[in-house]
XYZ file of C-alpha atoms in Angstrom:
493
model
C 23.880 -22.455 78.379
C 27.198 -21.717 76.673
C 26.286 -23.894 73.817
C 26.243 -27.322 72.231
C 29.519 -30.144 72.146
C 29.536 -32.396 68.906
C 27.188 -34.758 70.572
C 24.295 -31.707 70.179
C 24.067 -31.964 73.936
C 24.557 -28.344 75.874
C 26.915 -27.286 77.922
C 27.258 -24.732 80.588
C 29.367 -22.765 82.092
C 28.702 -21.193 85.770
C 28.801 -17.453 85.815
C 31.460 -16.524 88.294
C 34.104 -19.390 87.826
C 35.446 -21.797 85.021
C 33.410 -24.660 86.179
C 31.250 -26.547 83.665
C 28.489 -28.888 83.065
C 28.452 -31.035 80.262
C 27.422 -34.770 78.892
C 30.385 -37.418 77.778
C 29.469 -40.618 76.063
C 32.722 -41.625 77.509
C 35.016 -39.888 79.581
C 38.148 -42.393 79.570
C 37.742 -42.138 75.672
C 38.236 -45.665 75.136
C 35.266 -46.540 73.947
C 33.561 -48.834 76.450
C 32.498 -45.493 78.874
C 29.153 -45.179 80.342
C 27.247 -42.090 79.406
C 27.152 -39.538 81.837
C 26.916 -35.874 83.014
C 29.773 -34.240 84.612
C 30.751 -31.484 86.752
C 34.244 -30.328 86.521
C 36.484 -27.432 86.188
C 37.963 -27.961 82.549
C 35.863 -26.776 79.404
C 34.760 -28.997 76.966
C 36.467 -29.596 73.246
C 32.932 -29.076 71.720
C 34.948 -30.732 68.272
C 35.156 -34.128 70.059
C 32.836 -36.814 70.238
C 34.486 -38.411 73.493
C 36.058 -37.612 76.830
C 35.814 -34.074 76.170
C 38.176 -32.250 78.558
C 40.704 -34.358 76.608
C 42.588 -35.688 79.918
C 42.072 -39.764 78.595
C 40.395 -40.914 82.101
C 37.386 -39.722 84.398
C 38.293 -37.078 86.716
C 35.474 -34.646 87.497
C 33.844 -32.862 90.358
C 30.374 -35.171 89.908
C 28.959 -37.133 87.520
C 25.275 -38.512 86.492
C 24.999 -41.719 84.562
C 22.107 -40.796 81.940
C 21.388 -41.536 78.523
C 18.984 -38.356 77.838
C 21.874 -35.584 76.578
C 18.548 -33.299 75.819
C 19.687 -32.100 79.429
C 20.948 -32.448 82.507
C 18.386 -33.512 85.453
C 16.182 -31.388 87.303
C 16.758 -33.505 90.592
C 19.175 -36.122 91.033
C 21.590 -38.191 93.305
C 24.542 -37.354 91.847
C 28.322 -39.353 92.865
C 30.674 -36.753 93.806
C 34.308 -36.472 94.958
C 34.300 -35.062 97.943
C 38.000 -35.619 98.720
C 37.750 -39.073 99.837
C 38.850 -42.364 98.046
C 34.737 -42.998 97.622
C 32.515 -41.299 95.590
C 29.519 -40.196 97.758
C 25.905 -39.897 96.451
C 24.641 -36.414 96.845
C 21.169 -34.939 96.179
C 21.915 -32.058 93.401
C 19.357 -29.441 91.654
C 19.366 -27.921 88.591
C 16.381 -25.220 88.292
C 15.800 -23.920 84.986
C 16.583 -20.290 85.069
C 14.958 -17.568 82.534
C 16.415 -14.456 82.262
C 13.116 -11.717 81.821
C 14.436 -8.155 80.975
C 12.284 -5.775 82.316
C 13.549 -2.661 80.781
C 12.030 0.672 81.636
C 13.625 3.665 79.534
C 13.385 7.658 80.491
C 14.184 9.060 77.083
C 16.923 12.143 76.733
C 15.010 14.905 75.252
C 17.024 17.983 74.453
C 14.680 20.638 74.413
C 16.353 24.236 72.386
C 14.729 27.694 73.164
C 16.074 30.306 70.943
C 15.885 34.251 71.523
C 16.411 36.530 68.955
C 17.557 40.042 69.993
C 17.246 42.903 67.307
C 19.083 46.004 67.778
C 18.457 48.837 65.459
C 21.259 51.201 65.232
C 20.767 54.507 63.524
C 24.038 56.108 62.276
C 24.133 59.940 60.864
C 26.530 60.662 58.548
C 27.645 63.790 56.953
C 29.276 63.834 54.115
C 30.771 67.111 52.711
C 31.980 68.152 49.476
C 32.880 71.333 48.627
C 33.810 72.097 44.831
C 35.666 75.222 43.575
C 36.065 76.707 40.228
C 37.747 79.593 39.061
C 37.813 81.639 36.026
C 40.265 84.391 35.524
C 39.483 86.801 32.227
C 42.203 88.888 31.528
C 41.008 91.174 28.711
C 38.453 93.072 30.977
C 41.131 92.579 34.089
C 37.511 91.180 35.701
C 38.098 88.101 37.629
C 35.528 86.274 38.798
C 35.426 83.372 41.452
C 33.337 80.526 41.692
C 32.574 78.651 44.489
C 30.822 75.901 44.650
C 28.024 75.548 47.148
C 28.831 72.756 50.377
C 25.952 70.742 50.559
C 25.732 68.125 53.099
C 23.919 64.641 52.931
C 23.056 62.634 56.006
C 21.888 59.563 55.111
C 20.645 56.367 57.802
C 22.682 53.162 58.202
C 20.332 50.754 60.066
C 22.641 47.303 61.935
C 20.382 44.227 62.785
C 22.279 42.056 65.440
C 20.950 38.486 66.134
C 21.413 36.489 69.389
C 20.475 32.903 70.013
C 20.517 31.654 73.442
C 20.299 28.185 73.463
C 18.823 25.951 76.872
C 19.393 22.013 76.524
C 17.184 20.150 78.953
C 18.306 16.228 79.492
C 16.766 14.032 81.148
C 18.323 10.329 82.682
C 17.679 6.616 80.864
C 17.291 4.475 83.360
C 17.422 0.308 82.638
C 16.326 -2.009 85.220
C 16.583 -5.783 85.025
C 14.585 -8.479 86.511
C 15.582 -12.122 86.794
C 12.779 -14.382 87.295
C 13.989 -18.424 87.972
C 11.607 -20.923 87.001
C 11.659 -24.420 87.784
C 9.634 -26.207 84.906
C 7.990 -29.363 85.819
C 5.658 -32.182 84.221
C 2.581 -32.296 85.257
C 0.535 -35.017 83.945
C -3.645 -36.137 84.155
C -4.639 -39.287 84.648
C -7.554 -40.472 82.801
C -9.148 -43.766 81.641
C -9.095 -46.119 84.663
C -11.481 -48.849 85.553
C -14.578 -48.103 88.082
C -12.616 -50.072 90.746
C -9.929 -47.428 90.745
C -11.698 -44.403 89.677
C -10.643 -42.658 92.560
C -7.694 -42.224 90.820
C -9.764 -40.287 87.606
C -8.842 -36.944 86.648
C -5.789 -37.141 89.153
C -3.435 -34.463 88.377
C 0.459 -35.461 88.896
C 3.355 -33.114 89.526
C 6.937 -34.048 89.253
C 9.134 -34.415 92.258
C 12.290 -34.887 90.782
C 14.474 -37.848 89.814
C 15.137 -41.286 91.958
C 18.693 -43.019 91.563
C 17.806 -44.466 88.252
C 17.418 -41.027 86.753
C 13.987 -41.437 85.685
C 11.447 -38.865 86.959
C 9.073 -39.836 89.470
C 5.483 -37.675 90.768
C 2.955 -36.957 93.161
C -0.800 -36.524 92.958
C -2.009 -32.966 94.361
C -5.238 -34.110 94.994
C -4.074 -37.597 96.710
C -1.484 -39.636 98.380
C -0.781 -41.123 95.349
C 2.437 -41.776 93.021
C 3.679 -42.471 89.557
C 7.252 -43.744 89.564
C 9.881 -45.980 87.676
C 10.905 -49.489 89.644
C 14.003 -51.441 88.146
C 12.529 -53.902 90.303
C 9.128 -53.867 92.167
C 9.568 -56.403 94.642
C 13.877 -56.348 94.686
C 14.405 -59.747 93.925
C 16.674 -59.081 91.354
C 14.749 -60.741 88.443
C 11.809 -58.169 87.790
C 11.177 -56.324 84.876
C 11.507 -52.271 84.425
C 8.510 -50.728 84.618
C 6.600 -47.394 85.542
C 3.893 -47.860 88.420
C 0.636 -45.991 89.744
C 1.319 -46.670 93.665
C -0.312 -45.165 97.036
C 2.663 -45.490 98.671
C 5.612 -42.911 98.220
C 8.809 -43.639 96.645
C 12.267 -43.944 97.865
C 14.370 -41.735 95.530
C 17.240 -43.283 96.874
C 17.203 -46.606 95.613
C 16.354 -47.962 92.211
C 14.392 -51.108 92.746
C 11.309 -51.856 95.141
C 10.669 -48.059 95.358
C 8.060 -48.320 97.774
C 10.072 -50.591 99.844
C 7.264 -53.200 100.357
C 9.557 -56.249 99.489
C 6.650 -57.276 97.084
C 4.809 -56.011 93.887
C 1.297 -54.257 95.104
C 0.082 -51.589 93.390
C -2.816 -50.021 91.516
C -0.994 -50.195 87.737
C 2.385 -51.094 85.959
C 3.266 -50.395 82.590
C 6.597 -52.473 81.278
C 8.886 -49.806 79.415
C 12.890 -49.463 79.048
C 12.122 -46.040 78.544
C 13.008 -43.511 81.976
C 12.602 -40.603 80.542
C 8.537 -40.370 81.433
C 5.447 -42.880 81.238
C 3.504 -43.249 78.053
C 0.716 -40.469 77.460
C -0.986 -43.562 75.677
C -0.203 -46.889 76.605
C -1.769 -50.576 77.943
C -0.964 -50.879 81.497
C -2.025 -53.996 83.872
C -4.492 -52.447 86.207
C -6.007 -54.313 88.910
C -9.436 -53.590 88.654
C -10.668 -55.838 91.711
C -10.525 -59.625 90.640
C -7.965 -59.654 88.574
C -5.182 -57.416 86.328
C -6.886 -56.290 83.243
C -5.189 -54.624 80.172
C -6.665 -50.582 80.094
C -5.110 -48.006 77.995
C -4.879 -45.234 80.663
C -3.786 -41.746 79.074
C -1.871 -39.071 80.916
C -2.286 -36.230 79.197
C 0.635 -33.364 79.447
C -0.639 -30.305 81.205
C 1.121 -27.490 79.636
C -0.388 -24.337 81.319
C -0.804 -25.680 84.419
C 0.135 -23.588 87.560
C 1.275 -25.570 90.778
C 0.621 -24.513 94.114
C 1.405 -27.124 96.929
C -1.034 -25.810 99.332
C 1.850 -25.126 101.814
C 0.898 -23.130 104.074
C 2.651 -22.095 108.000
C -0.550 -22.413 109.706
C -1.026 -26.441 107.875
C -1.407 -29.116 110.250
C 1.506 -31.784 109.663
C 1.679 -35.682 109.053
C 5.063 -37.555 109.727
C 5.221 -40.759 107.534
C 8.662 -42.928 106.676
C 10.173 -46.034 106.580
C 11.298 -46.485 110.044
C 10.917 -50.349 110.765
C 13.255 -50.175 108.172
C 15.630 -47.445 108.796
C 15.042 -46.543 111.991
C 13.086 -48.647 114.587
C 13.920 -46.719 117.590
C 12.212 -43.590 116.178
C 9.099 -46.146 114.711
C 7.105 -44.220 116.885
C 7.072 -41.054 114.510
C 5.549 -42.720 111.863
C 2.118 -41.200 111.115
C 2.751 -38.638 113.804
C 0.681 -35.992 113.091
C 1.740 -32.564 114.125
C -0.644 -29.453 114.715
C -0.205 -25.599 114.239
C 0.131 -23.533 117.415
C 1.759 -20.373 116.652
C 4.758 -18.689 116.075
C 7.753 -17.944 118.281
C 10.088 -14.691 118.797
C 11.859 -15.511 115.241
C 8.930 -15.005 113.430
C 8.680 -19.252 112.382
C 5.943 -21.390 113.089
C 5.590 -24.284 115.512
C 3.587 -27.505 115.556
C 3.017 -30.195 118.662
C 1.821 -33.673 118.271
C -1.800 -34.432 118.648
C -0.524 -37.520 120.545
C 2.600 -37.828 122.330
C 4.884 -34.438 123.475
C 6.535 -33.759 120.616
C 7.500 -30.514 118.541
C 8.612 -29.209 115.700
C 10.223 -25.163 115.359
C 12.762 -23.476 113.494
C 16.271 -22.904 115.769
C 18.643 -20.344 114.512
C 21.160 -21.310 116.521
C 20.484 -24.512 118.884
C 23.206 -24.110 121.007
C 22.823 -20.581 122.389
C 26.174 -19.690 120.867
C 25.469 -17.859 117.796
C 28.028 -20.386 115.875
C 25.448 -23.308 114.912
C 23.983 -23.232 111.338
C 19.902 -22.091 111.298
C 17.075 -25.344 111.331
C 14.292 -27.334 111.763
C 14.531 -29.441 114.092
C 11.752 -32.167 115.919
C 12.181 -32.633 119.852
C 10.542 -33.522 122.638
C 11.376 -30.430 124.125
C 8.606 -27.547 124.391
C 10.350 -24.550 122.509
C 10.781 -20.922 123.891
C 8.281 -18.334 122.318
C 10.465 -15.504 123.566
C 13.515 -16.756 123.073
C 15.850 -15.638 119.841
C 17.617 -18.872 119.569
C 18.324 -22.033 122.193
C 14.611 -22.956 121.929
C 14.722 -25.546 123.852
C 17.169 -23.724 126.683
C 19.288 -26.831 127.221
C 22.940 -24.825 125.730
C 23.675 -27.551 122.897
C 21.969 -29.028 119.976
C 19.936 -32.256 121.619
C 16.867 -33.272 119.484
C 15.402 -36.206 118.049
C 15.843 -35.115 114.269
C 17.053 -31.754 112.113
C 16.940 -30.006 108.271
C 19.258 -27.371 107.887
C 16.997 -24.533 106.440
C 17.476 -20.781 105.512
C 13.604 -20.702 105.306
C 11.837 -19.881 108.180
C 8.089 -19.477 107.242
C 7.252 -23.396 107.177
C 9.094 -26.632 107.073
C 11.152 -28.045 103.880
C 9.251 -29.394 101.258
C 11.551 -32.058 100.578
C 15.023 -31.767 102.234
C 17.606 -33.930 103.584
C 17.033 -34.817 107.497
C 19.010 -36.207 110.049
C 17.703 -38.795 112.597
C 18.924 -39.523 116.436
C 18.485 -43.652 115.597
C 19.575 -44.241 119.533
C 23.281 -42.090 118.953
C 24.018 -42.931 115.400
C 22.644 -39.837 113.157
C 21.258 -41.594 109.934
C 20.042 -39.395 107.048
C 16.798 -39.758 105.535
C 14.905 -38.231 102.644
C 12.056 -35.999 103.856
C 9.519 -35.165 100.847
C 6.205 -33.453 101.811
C 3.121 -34.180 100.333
C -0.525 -32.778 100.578
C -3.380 -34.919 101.869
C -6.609 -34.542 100.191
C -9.416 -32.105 101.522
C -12.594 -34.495 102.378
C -16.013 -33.518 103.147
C -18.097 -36.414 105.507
C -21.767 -36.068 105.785
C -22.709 -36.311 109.402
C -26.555 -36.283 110.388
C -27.930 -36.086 113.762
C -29.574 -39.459 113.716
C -27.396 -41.447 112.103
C -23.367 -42.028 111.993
C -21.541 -43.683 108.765
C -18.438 -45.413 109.533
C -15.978 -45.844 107.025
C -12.998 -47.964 107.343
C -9.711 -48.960 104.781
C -10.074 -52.294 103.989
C -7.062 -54.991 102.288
C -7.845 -56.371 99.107
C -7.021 -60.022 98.662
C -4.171 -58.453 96.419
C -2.521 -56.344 98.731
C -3.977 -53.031 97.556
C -5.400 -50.910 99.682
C -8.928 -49.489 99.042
C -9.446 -45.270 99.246
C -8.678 -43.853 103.135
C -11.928 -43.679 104.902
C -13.367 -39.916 105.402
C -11.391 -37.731 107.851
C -13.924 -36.449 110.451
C -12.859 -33.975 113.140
C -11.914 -34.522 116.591
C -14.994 -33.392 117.791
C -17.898 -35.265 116.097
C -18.255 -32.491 113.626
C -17.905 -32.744 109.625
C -15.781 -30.469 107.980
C -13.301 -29.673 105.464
C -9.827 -31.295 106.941
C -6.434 -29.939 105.556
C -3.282 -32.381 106.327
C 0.214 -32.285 104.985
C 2.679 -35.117 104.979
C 6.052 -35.017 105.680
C 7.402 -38.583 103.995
C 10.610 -40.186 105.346
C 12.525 -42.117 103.054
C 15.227 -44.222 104.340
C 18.555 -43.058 103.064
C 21.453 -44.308 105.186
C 25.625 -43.366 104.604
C 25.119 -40.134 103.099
C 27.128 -37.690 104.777
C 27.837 -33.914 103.494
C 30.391 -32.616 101.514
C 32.736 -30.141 103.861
């Protein structure tokens, strides 16, 4: 952060080039501008209230509609100018990022040693005097002569000489610094429900970004279940805003009838104008079984909670999307679920269908030729386990659907994908999601069956207890990838 326009929003400026990010009531400065962040290469007049790089219209790199200025989103669809005449919607991120100084200091001592040398020098010297008197009497004609005696006095002169030698010792400070990003999320706990939905108590919700509307939306850890905004639950066109409790994911994509269901089912709605997050207090309509009844539900902020999405290389996979919608030819993913089998010679793990021949791996280069960009990539084609790159040994990139991915050690958490829909490449949203971990009771004499059931509402009771494939009960670990239908999207060159 660079520091704060007139508005008290902040601004930023990106450490290697003059590019900035900063909020503009109005960028045309004419007074009828929708709020918004921007992206763009000129630096904000921090002493004006409106369209702050001063040029009187909207030209920019990107842009956000949004009325928070507290900051820019986390995760957002963005509309960006990628040289076209169109805007195009692209998925943007903006991780917080704290600087920690880890500073580790020899320090210079200078350490003196001093020698003193005394030399005694002993000096004789002889000093002579010799004194001589004479008297001369003339009456007697006598003449006498006196001389005096020469004595000589040695005497001792004694020199003291002092040396210092002096031996400096220095040693070498050393700083090192460590910068840590962190990406700070909500996490909220849900609390307070009726007994018809108390599979939903103590739920503990982590957010997964933003949806088109800007508003936040999250996803149990425990559950497949959601908490997002909906301009309009069923997309008729004359709902009312609201935030919802849901089993079924969101499309971030889109900003009414989230869930795509083309009707309003879910397990709660609160009505609110406000996107920035759901009430930690508030009434919300909660069917409880017979009919919607008004509960105040809390969700409490967690502030020291630490998130771990159970992602692990060696997790068995679930495919889920939209794809009567998006997709039909490829309908046949949907609730594919993909198991672990190993890694291959690039070190990345590999998963086949439980059902039908289909795989997933991580590519490097799918064509063989070193020039293709490294993936993920679904096929019905068994990949290589000794081969670098060209998994599938056919010399060019033929699959069913890809992620572009640096990350080799699992699968994208959420991520972009493309899908073959019959030789038109569509893009849709993949988000993954953790299933819960469910323990089912299994004597020897008797076998409890428990099946998902459709409430006269349209909601969906819990998922019945996973048991293994063979017979046994156990602890079952599933991940989800979700597929969101997200069609025109194509990336910026």
């Amino acid at each position: 952060m660079k520091g704060r326009t007139y508005t008290g929003a902040p601004y930023y400026k990106a450490t290697t080039r003059n590019e900035y990010i900063y909020w503009d009531p109005d960028c045309g400065g004419g007074g009828d501008g929708q709020q918004r962040w921007i992206i763009d290469d000129s630096e904000p007049d921090i002493t004006k209230l409106r369209d702050l790089d001063g040029d009187g219209q909207c030209n920019y790199y990107a842009r956000f509609d949004s009325l928070d200025k507290s900051k820019p989103p986390a995760t957002a669809f963005w509309k960006m100018n990628c040289g076209g005449t169109k805007a195009e919607s692209r998925l943007i991120t903006l991780a917080d990022i704290t600087t920690t100084l880890t500073t580790t200091t020899v320090t210079t001592t200078t350490t003196t040693a001093t020698t003193t040398t005394i030399s005694s020098t002993i000096t004789s010297s002889t000093t002579t005097k010799t004194s001589t008197s004479t008297t001369s009497t003339t009456k007697s004609s006598t003449t006498s002569t006196a001389t005096s005696t020469t004595a000589t006095f040695t005497g001792t002169s004694s020199t003291i000489s002092s040396t210092t030698s002096t031996t400096s010792y220095t040693g070498t400070s050393t700083t090192r610094t460590t910068v840590t990003t962190t990406t700070t999320l909500m996490v909220l706990r849900l609390t307070g429900v009726c007994p018809y939905k108390d599979f939903l108590e103590g739920l503990t919700f982590v957010e997964q970004g933003y949806t088109a509307s800007g508003a936040r939306y999250f996803a149990s850890v425990e559950a497949e279940q959601y908490i997002y905004y909906d301009y309009d639950c069923n997309g008729g066109g004359n709902g009312k805003k609201r935030w919802i409790i849901d089993e079924n994911n969101p499309d971030p994509t889109v900003v009414e009838d989230l869930d795509q269901d083309g009707g309003c089912n879910y397990h709660a709605r609160y009505d609110s104008d406000d996107t920035y997050a759901p009430a930690r207090a508030g009434v919300w309509q909660v069917w409880c079984g017979v009919e919607w009844t008004d509960i105040v539900l809390h969700l409490d902020l967690l502030s020291n909670y630490t998130y771990d999405d159970g992602m692990d290389q060696s997790n068995d996979l679930k495919l889920r999307g939209y794809f009567a919608k998006t997709c039909q030819k490829k309908e046949y993913l949907n609730n594919l679920q993909f198991e672990f089998q190993g890694v291959t010679a690039n070190g990345a793990p590999y998963y086949k269908s439980l059902t039908s021949p289909v795989y997933m791996y991580y590519d490097a280069h799918c064509a063989g030729d070193l020039s293709g960009s490294a993936r993920w990539i679904i096929d019905d084609d068994r990949p290589s386990l000794s081969a670098p790159y060209d998994l599938d040994g056919d010399g060019n990139c033929s699959y069913i659907a890809r992620a572009k991915s640096l990350d080799f050690s699992k699968p994208p958490k959420g991520s972009m994908w493309k899908i073959d829909c019959g030789g038109v490449w569509k893009d849709m949203w993949v988000a993954l999601v953790r299933l819960p971990t469910t323990t089912t009771s299994v004597t020897a004499t008797s076998t409890t069956a428990t099946t998902t059931a459709a409430h006269g509402d349209g909601h969906a009771a819990p998922a019945a207890p996973i048991v293994n494939l063979n017979g046994a009960a156990g602890p079952q670990h599933r991940l989800a990838f979700v597929l969101l239908g997200l069609l025109g999207l194509l990336s910026c060159q």
